[in-house]
XYZ file of C-alpha atoms in Angstrom:
561
model
C -0.040 -0.102 0.181
C 0.829 3.209 -0.777
C 0.515 5.129 2.231
C 3.624 3.373 3.505
C 5.753 4.454 1.227
C 5.944 8.590 1.515
C 8.993 8.218 -0.459
C 6.849 6.671 -3.522
C 4.075 8.661 -2.791
C 6.308 12.096 -3.020
C 7.472 11.350 -6.454
C 3.546 10.560 -7.919
C 3.034 14.278 -6.130
C 6.400 15.579 -7.793
C 5.312 14.253 -11.297
C 1.749 15.832 -10.851
C 3.554 19.193 -10.283
C 5.569 19.003 -13.086
C 3.513 18.562 -15.427
C 0.574 21.145 -13.998
C 3.635 23.588 -13.957
C 4.617 22.494 -17.448
C 1.450 23.923 -18.931
C -0.143 20.913 -18.853
C -3.305 22.206 -16.033
C -5.343 19.889 -16.246
C -5.447 16.531 -14.922
C -6.779 14.315 -17.385
C -5.032 15.893 -20.305
C -2.140 15.175 -17.514
C -2.840 11.768 -16.590
C -3.156 11.121 -20.406
C 0.528 11.882 -21.160
C 1.824 9.962 -18.400
C -0.107 6.743 -19.617
C 1.545 7.127 -22.976
C 5.069 7.718 -20.768
C 4.481 4.421 -18.921
C 3.281 2.471 -21.593
C 6.733 3.931 -23.401
C 8.670 2.115 -20.268
C 6.414 -0.454 -19.808
C 7.002 -1.506 -23.373
C 10.940 -1.300 -23.481
C 10.671 -3.354 -19.606
C 8.701 -6.023 -20.859
C 10.469 -6.561 -23.838
C 13.696 -6.967 -22.450
C 12.366 -8.947 -19.738
C 11.038 -11.529 -22.235
C 14.522 -10.979 -23.922
C 16.845 -12.493 -20.850
C 14.095 -15.147 -20.289
C 14.702 -16.820 -23.804
C 18.387 -16.221 -22.831
C 17.681 -17.595 -20.278
C 15.873 -21.065 -21.261
C 17.467 -21.172 -25.350
C 14.095 -19.576 -26.660
C 14.031 -17.858 -30.136
C 12.605 -14.199 -29.768
C 12.138 -11.123 -31.386
C 12.647 -7.950 -30.077
C 9.377 -5.951 -31.093
C 12.450 -3.039 -31.259
C 15.316 -4.686 -33.696
C 15.309 -3.758 -37.518
C 13.869 -1.025 -38.999
C 10.748 0.920 -38.898
C 9.348 2.524 -42.130
C 6.509 6.000 -40.830
C 3.422 5.218 -41.912
C 3.324 8.476 -44.900
C 6.747 6.771 -46.429
C 6.057 3.214 -46.876
C 3.925 3.444 -50.297
C 7.231 4.989 -51.870
C 9.206 3.218 -53.901
C 12.059 0.935 -50.629
C 15.267 3.059 -52.344
C 13.635 5.467 -51.458
C 11.628 4.962 -48.065
C 15.906 4.593 -46.878
C 16.256 8.728 -45.587
C 12.653 7.752 -43.816
C 13.919 4.489 -41.788
C 14.443 4.658 -37.997
C 16.647 2.324 -35.748
C 13.718 0.521 -34.026
C 16.555 0.318 -30.840
C 16.993 4.165 -30.707
C 13.181 4.191 -29.710
C 13.155 1.882 -26.648
C 12.968 3.962 -23.670
C 16.138 2.772 -21.439
C 17.543 4.520 -25.048
C 15.423 7.855 -25.733
C 15.741 8.981 -21.593
C 19.270 9.794 -22.580
C 19.285 12.367 -24.902
C 19.639 15.792 -23.601
C 15.744 17.537 -23.566
C 15.683 19.613 -27.181
C 16.348 16.267 -29.604
C 14.364 13.796 -26.767
C 10.975 15.792 -27.862
C 11.252 16.003 -31.151
C 12.233 11.547 -31.020
C 9.272 11.676 -28.913
C 7.216 13.613 -31.372
C 7.777 12.009 -33.965
C 9.337 8.995 -34.347
C 8.581 7.298 -31.010
C 4.904 7.576 -30.454
C 3.905 7.489 -33.977
C 5.972 4.512 -33.304
C 3.205 2.945 -30.917
C 0.084 4.403 -32.572
C 1.395 2.562 -35.874
C 2.177 -1.186 -33.201
C -0.663 -3.491 -34.171
C -3.436 -4.169 -32.875
C -2.515 -8.123 -32.000
C 0.037 -6.480 -29.600
C -2.565 -5.273 -27.147
C -5.698 -3.297 -27.591
C -4.101 -0.652 -26.090
C -2.116 0.244 -28.984
C -5.224 -0.145 -30.587
C -6.957 3.132 -29.016
C -3.696 5.104 -29.084
C -4.299 5.509 -32.636
C -6.583 8.878 -32.082
C -4.200 9.611 -29.336
C -1.958 12.992 -29.303
C 1.184 13.575 -27.937
C 0.586 16.873 -26.479
C 3.473 17.789 -23.246
C 5.161 21.107 -24.914
C 8.584 21.617 -23.210
C 11.354 20.106 -23.546
C 12.704 20.149 -19.671
C 8.779 18.549 -19.251
C 8.969 16.027 -20.902
C 12.831 15.390 -19.412
C 11.920 15.858 -16.435
C 8.993 13.948 -16.866
C 10.916 10.909 -18.261
C 13.663 11.056 -14.589
C 10.974 10.907 -12.328
C 9.096 7.895 -14.026
C 12.620 5.723 -13.611
C 13.039 7.721 -10.313
C 9.592 6.590 -9.212
C 10.755 2.655 -10.699
C 13.698 2.215 -8.905
C 11.736 2.780 -5.529
C 9.065 0.806 -6.820
C 11.892 -2.001 -6.862
C 13.299 -0.737 -3.576
C 10.019 -1.428 -2.136
C 9.338 -4.601 -3.853
C 12.575 -6.292 -2.184
C 12.646 -4.714 1.636
C 9.223 -5.126 2.068
C 7.811 -8.632 -0.318
C 5.258 -6.832 -1.379
C 4.914 -7.983 -5.335
C 6.729 -5.742 -7.892
C 2.688 -5.415 -10.261
C 0.901 -5.336 -6.817
C 3.014 -2.128 -6.315
C 2.836 -1.302 -9.832
C -0.994 -1.316 -9.959
C -1.491 0.705 -6.609
C 0.969 4.356 -7.635
C -1.365 4.029 -11.139
C -4.336 3.446 -9.100
C -2.931 6.564 -6.711
C -2.107 8.593 -10.279
C -5.895 8.660 -11.189
C -7.589 8.845 -8.142
C -5.660 12.396 -8.328
C -8.091 13.532 -10.888
C -9.989 16.237 -9.259
C -12.783 17.076 -11.732
C -15.762 14.692 -12.235
C -14.431 14.361 -16.070
C -16.596 14.302 -18.741
C -20.853 12.382 -18.933
C -21.274 12.815 -15.130
C -18.117 9.847 -15.006
C -16.194 9.700 -11.949
C -14.214 7.007 -9.663
C -16.370 4.558 -7.667
C -14.090 4.035 -4.461
C -11.973 1.473 -5.025
C -13.554 0.392 -1.364
C -16.873 0.310 -3.032
C -15.428 -2.261 -5.800
C -13.727 -4.893 -3.346
C -17.088 -4.408 -1.411
C -19.465 -5.382 -4.762
C -17.415 -8.236 -5.473
C -17.025 -9.520 -2.174
C -20.565 -9.863 -2.431
C -20.971 -11.434 -6.578
C -18.204 -13.340 -6.103
C -17.365 -13.652 -9.083
C -14.901 -17.049 -10.117
C -12.298 -18.257 -13.048
C -14.969 -19.107 -15.775
C -17.256 -16.641 -15.213
C -17.775 -13.883 -18.408
C -17.766 -10.602 -16.747
C -18.207 -6.863 -17.958
C -18.525 -3.597 -16.796
C -21.042 -1.485 -19.958
C -19.711 1.558 -18.165
C -16.277 1.047 -17.567
C -14.272 4.463 -17.302
C -11.328 3.671 -15.609
C -11.509 -0.435 -15.527
C -12.240 0.106 -11.295
C -14.804 -2.892 -11.681
C -13.244 -5.426 -14.431
C -10.060 -4.811 -11.566
C -11.685 -5.089 -8.922
C -13.324 -9.094 -10.507
C -9.754 -9.893 -11.440
C -7.975 -8.854 -8.148
C -11.219 -11.089 -6.678
C -10.633 -13.990 -8.088
C -6.942 -14.094 -7.876
C -7.301 -13.969 -4.228
C -8.610 -16.257 -4.160
C -7.117 -18.436 -6.300
C -3.832 -17.746 -4.440
C -5.302 -18.189 -1.130
C -6.662 -21.697 -2.010
C -3.689 -22.925 -3.749
C -1.319 -21.709 -0.812
C -3.393 -23.936 1.105
C -3.322 -26.951 -1.122
C 0.493 -26.258 -0.415
C 0.315 -25.027 3.339
C 1.819 -22.421 2.011
C 2.583 -19.457 4.355
C 1.325 -17.448 1.519
C -2.090 -18.440 1.876
C -1.573 -15.486 4.847
C -2.470 -12.682 2.690
C -2.981 -8.908 5.133
C -6.155 -7.673 4.820
C -5.233 -4.015 3.856
C -7.182 -1.226 5.600
C -10.683 -1.729 4.659
C -10.699 -5.370 5.751
C -10.157 -6.841 2.762
C -7.579 -9.198 0.936
C -6.667 -8.571 -1.878
C -3.479 -9.860 -4.692
C -2.909 -9.466 -8.684
C 0.385 -11.456 -8.117
C -1.340 -14.027 -10.957
C 2.034 -16.313 -10.543
C 0.172 -18.667 -8.733
C -1.893 -19.685 -11.802
C -1.174 -21.518 -14.616
C -0.971 -20.267 -17.824
C -4.473 -21.972 -18.242
C -6.631 -20.182 -15.344
C -4.347 -16.779 -17.010
C -5.326 -18.149 -20.613
C -9.169 -18.570 -19.104
C -8.892 -15.280 -17.338
C -7.464 -13.247 -19.680
C -10.306 -13.553 -21.543
C -12.852 -13.005 -18.894
C -12.940 -9.379 -18.402
C -14.908 -7.245 -20.420
C -15.583 -3.319 -20.529
C -17.173 -0.844 -23.030
C -17.194 3.243 -22.762
C -18.409 6.150 -24.786
C -15.178 8.514 -23.201
C -12.013 7.463 -25.876
C -9.765 8.574 -23.050
C -11.149 7.087 -20.807
C -11.098 3.684 -22.885
C -7.388 4.383 -22.897
C -6.878 5.002 -18.867
C -8.973 1.456 -18.139
C -6.967 -0.309 -20.064
C -3.786 1.158 -18.728
C -4.731 0.262 -15.448
C -5.330 -3.650 -16.281
C -1.395 -3.896 -17.720
C -0.017 -1.839 -14.788
C -1.666 -4.741 -12.870
C -1.401 -7.630 -14.358
C -3.955 -7.912 -16.856
C -1.897 -8.669 -20.862
C -4.496 -8.542 -23.552
C -7.525 -6.396 -21.403
C -11.267 -5.784 -23.148
C -12.378 -3.224 -22.971
C -13.830 -0.834 -26.363
C -15.106 2.558 -27.226
C -18.655 1.056 -27.404
C -21.616 2.570 -26.460
C -23.572 -0.413 -24.703
C -27.240 1.343 -24.764
C -26.981 2.707 -28.490
C -28.181 0.220 -32.140
C -24.874 -0.685 -32.622
C -24.591 -3.226 -29.172
C -26.842 -5.987 -29.981
C -24.848 -8.533 -27.330
C -28.035 -9.857 -25.108
C -27.059 -12.826 -22.607
C -23.572 -12.747 -22.720
C -22.170 -12.003 -19.200
C -22.416 -14.851 -16.057
C -21.211 -10.975 -13.982
C -21.537 -7.608 -14.612
C -20.494 -5.052 -11.792
C -21.061 -1.135 -12.601
C -21.947 2.128 -11.536
C -23.273 3.060 -14.711
C -23.861 7.654 -15.142
C -26.292 9.114 -13.326
C -26.764 12.477 -15.338
C -28.171 13.278 -18.572
C -29.968 11.525 -21.108
C -29.363 9.667 -24.488
C -30.549 10.461 -27.894
C -34.304 8.626 -28.463
C -33.085 8.136 -31.340
C -29.690 5.943 -30.788
C -31.999 4.036 -27.974
C -30.922 -0.175 -28.427
C -34.345 -1.627 -29.600
C -34.290 -3.581 -27.513
C -34.553 -1.325 -24.243
C -38.066 -0.863 -24.030
C -39.497 1.486 -20.745
C -39.359 4.002 -22.771
C -37.498 6.594 -21.333
C -34.014 8.801 -22.114
C -32.713 8.607 -18.361
C -29.652 6.542 -18.102
C -29.588 5.343 -14.784
C -32.793 3.546 -16.106
C -31.930 1.908 -19.408
C -28.256 1.122 -17.356
C -30.505 -1.068 -15.509
C -32.722 -2.819 -18.253
C -30.097 -2.929 -20.464
C -27.809 -4.809 -17.388
C -30.547 -7.215 -17.378
C -30.279 -7.469 -20.737
C -26.653 -8.220 -20.823
C -26.823 -10.960 -18.098
C -27.356 -14.136 -18.665
C -30.519 -16.575 -17.022
C -28.445 -16.967 -13.903
C -26.189 -14.405 -14.222
C -25.618 -12.086 -11.429
C -24.879 -8.145 -11.140
C -23.640 -5.706 -8.637
C -24.662 -2.559 -9.715
C -24.696 1.504 -7.709
C -28.064 2.982 -9.069
C -28.813 6.830 -7.520
C -31.451 5.787 -4.970
C -34.120 7.930 -6.867
C -34.578 4.806 -8.766
C -35.686 3.063 -5.710
C -38.904 5.422 -5.951
C -39.337 7.341 -8.633
C -43.067 6.868 -8.954
C -42.845 7.666 -12.764
C -44.304 4.919 -15.022
C -40.397 3.863 -16.258
C -39.064 3.819 -13.235
C -41.442 1.420 -12.276
C -41.480 -0.795 -14.656
C -37.170 -1.167 -13.982
C -38.097 -2.019 -10.533
C -41.463 -4.673 -11.654
C -38.168 -5.784 -13.774
C -35.330 -6.158 -11.078
C -38.417 -7.856 -8.218
C -40.004 -10.026 -11.520
C -37.246 -11.155 -13.337
C -34.895 -11.339 -11.786
C -34.218 -12.075 -7.733
C -33.869 -9.036 -6.138
C -31.280 -10.229 -3.664
C -30.349 -7.179 -0.824
C -30.631 -3.141 -1.100
C -27.803 -1.939 0.034
C -28.204 2.189 0.901
C -24.966 3.645 1.249
C -24.351 7.294 3.021
C -24.572 10.580 0.274
C -20.802 11.327 1.401
C -18.746 8.210 0.031
C -18.577 9.791 -3.514
C -17.160 13.260 -2.253
C -15.625 15.068 -3.656
C -16.867 14.238 -7.331
C -20.606 14.264 -6.251
C -22.442 14.610 -3.269
C -25.810 12.108 -4.445
C -27.805 9.524 -2.389
C -26.752 6.229 -4.083
C -27.882 2.596 -3.656
C -26.080 -0.516 -4.500
C -28.382 -3.281 -6.115
C -27.366 -6.793 -6.187
C -30.118 -9.294 -8.605
C -29.619 -12.726 -10.516
C -31.498 -13.124 -13.747
C -34.245 -15.177 -13.892
C -36.478 -14.569 -16.419
C -35.461 -13.422 -19.882
C -37.392 -10.438 -22.181
C -39.455 -12.597 -23.334
C -40.105 -15.710 -21.162
C -43.444 -15.679 -19.338
C -43.072 -15.482 -16.154
C -45.024 -17.860 -14.014
C -44.178 -17.151 -10.599
C -42.544 -13.701 -9.536
C -38.585 -14.382 -9.527
C -38.171 -12.484 -5.903
C -39.781 -13.693 -3.106
C -37.506 -11.801 -0.388
C -35.371 -8.777 -0.539
C -32.720 -7.870 1.910
C -32.040 -4.352 2.790
C -29.041 -3.348 5.015
C -28.485 0.636 6.112
C -24.895 1.749 5.596
C -23.990 4.648 7.633
C -20.037 4.541 7.849
C -17.792 2.533 4.809
C -14.703 3.252 6.679
C -14.883 6.861 5.966
C -15.036 10.888 6.963
C -18.336 11.459 4.740
C -16.889 15.514 4.324
C -14.311 16.663 1.070
C -11.634 15.128 2.505
C -13.101 11.443 2.699
C -10.124 10.476 5.492
C -9.793 7.210 7.178
C -11.231 5.855 10.196
C -10.357 3.321 12.682
C -12.112 0.427 11.909
C -13.633 -1.255 8.459
C -17.000 0.938 9.793
C -20.004 -1.023 7.950
C -18.416 -3.575 5.052
C -17.205 -6.373 6.600
C -20.159 -6.233 8.868
C -22.416 -6.309 5.271
C -20.486 -8.477 3.825
C -20.736 -11.234 6.785
C -24.685 -10.363 7.495
C -25.346 -11.554 3.313
C -23.675 -14.393 3.069
C -25.166 -15.906 6.491
C -28.873 -13.787 5.607
C -31.842 -15.762 6.288
C -35.564 -14.150 6.004
C -37.014 -15.219 9.539
C -33.955 -13.898 11.376
C -34.006 -10.027 9.539
C -38.002 -9.469 10.575
C -36.392 -6.635 12.763
C -37.200 -3.982 10.642
C -35.791 -1.384 13.790
C -32.071 -2.868 13.070
C -29.865 -1.488 10.177
C -30.487 -4.885 8.027
C -33.955 -6.780 7.251
C -35.932 -8.462 4.916
C -39.187 -7.540 2.946
C -41.028 -10.072 1.369
C -41.975 -9.266 -2.191
C -45.778 -9.133 -1.945
C -45.461 -6.135 0.211
C -43.287 -4.508 -1.981
C -45.560 -5.390 -4.601
C -48.085 -3.713 -2.762
C -45.953 -0.513 -2.603
C -45.442 -0.294 -5.941
C -42.792 -2.057 -6.102
C -40.696 0.860 -3.767
C -37.812 -0.338 -2.927
C -36.868 2.481 -0.521
C -35.235 1.161 2.790
C -37.333 4.168 4.674
C -40.702 2.960 3.462
C -40.227 -0.633 5.303
C -37.675 0.629 8.220
C -39.415 1.079 11.610
C -37.952 4.222 13.018
C -36.874 3.786 17.491
C -38.616 6.843 19.166
C -37.209 6.792 22.899
C -39.777 7.729 25.267
C -38.148 10.888 27.191
C -39.292 12.412 30.619
C -39.791 16.357 31.397
C -39.673 18.946 34.491
C -42.756 20.510 34.876
C -43.651 23.570 33.755
C -43.647 25.313 36.788
C -40.010 24.136 38.114
C -37.730 25.002 34.917
C -39.330 28.306 35.418
C -39.432 28.071 38.724
C -34.917 27.471 38.122
C -34.961 30.237 35.798
C -35.676 32.517 37.777
C -33.613 31.115 40.635
C -30.612 31.097 37.969
C -31.619 35.764 37.838
C -31.827 36.428 40.949
C -31.162 33.840 43.004
C -32.413 31.046 45.418
C -34.115 33.057 48.013
C -37.678 34.429 45.380
C -39.510 37.762 47.318
C -42.828 36.848 45.318
C -44.027 40.367 46.218
C -40.583 42.258 45.678
C -40.091 40.308 41.766
C -43.849 41.312 40.837
C -42.968 45.368 41.578
C -40.821 44.427 38.588
C -41.041 46.342 36.165
C -40.134 44.430 32.873
C -36.547 42.462 31.521
C -36.338 38.464 31.249
C -37.780 38.271 34.496
C -40.562 40.563 34.219
C -41.616 37.803 30.984
C -40.561 34.722 33.660
C -43.364 35.261 35.816
C -45.667 36.061 33.433
C -45.175 32.772 31.847
C -45.471 31.021 35.605
C -48.214 32.651 35.559
C -49.506 31.577 32.552
C -48.349 27.644 33.071
C -49.750 28.086 37.214
């Protein structure tokens, strides 16, 4: 965890400050440019490692930096005419160009290294495919030199941390990128903002994705939910493998939120790694977020993430009944062009928070489970589309739980009140519903997520309600959760139907009123008078007082006496 390495955090903060003072003040632009530099560094490091591994094992290996590169704009020329434009690929390595002086380095990276990265063919990675529209905007030679130097220093700190403290380099590298993402201080475009990582971990613990599950996020942003699913699966497999081998690796330390997590897939077989790499699918309508999401997963050790630039609500996205697990925090604000809404979405609304609920239902396989964050207005809105969306959840799905979150969870990005829905798809859209799937809905009123609920979101002592929710959810029994004065309770389906499918916790929670006994009014007034003029009250003398607080108290005393 980065809080245990102030030197590394300091380097990351230095990197941000260099971009700010270097003229790139938009946090989203800065993180995108940093991402490109990290990708250049990562590409070189991986290539050098594969080269060293091949030399050690005697296997044949062809470096992606071997030979020459002809820029695309010169490839239609005759071979002889191409020669003046040929670039030695080795000069495109991070470890080579970082030795250049300022002006030549900026020109080299702008005109050769960056175009080379964009030209890497799609089979190299999804990231290179989505680099096609990327723009390199670092304007000053010294900013590039300082950024390259700081990133190298960061990697040096990461190596030291790995060796001295035993944390896997892959996890540290992932933590660094997560910390970089957390520094984006604005909500970004289209109402996007990062879901707190402890909330993602909570949802992963509740839906419990498994190896072999096809997992998706239809509005994935920086890929946090896909990463959460990946880390949950890898952690479970690592713990299981360690137990089978009677290894101390089973004793993973819990993090500051009470969860055990690792990104390290070293204990996985090649087949398990292949299955895992084919398990994660994300989509977003913001090309910048697609690149950030891809890089986030790659920095955590997922070599080939499947994140694509697509609008999953539009007519062009025709997948259905495709995924075992969906974890998502879709955008709450705004609406979609009515003419572009997929014909399979029939709620008759342009509100994205409702369309995404129907869309997630559509994308799930029968028996597939979703953990979704929604604004609390969805739980009780009286409009037709709101009620129809809740009918889908209660009738066509087994709505397992509604967990309300405190309104400060998404600060400083937003103060909206939200809830987590957990549901399993039971009926397809075309199926006749003979017996509604939901029998009981489990409610939990989260008051404390382990952090302050102001803009600073500082860590509090303990785990808040997080671990209690996990334990209570997995051990829930309707007959044991009937006391509606508690933080959690179950409500039978018919009662929800009778309330027009209202799913707001406040509709069913019973408040506890504590009886308080007060002193009689005359006794209170007597004490107030005594506090003004002392204990020895001469009522005749008091009666001659013509004004002030004493006169008003006496008048009150006469009224209640």
